[in-house]
Steps between C-alpha positions, in 0.01 A plus 500: 500500500760577236551846354739635240697814587464659154144385426331782307177303447439419869752706702593350835409821684139485384448126456711230667612692812148627586361151435763347731424762765127429472570145621595646840324233707609206284710263712734419212592747230807602303589766244790465259601782265711411197785745453500690172221279359202596286137386494601228256764334723290180539494455121863383505679241709573653838666298776399745773132481408513122462688425823290726719168398347581131533610546863175685585278245326681201650476654848141621497323283241682173564551593871863390477675680785845424355446794262463752786878550493474653152226744600658609828726686490440505123720619217773756559420859409784680324552809288681277251299178530176361361279607792450868590250445785379206707243514782342216692325398818778274627511267671253283315284273710677178583198273523347353190138580432363238265205565272185307587503146370874492437706244694827614661816472292804301606833661432780265608774699325342451157239704315169467682293197425132577544243224486 
């Protein structure tokens, strides 16, 4: 879940934070709040959004456990940085859970090769 601190269209206090909190029993969840950002932050290039979204998708869609290190502990929260809040359910599970019908991936120090 990604929220923007200065979002006047969908304020974090009434949208992204309550939605994150509603996932209370989810085994894996994270909330990232972009410091000083508006509702339209995703309309421009944003390294924080890109890096964290890619890490989450690689870890939980591609089941690539190498990306766990970017989710836990996650980005640094700072009054002068790009992230004003970060919450998660660390540690993430260490075992891979593969979708039905998908063969295991081999890593071998290179990007995963899935057959």
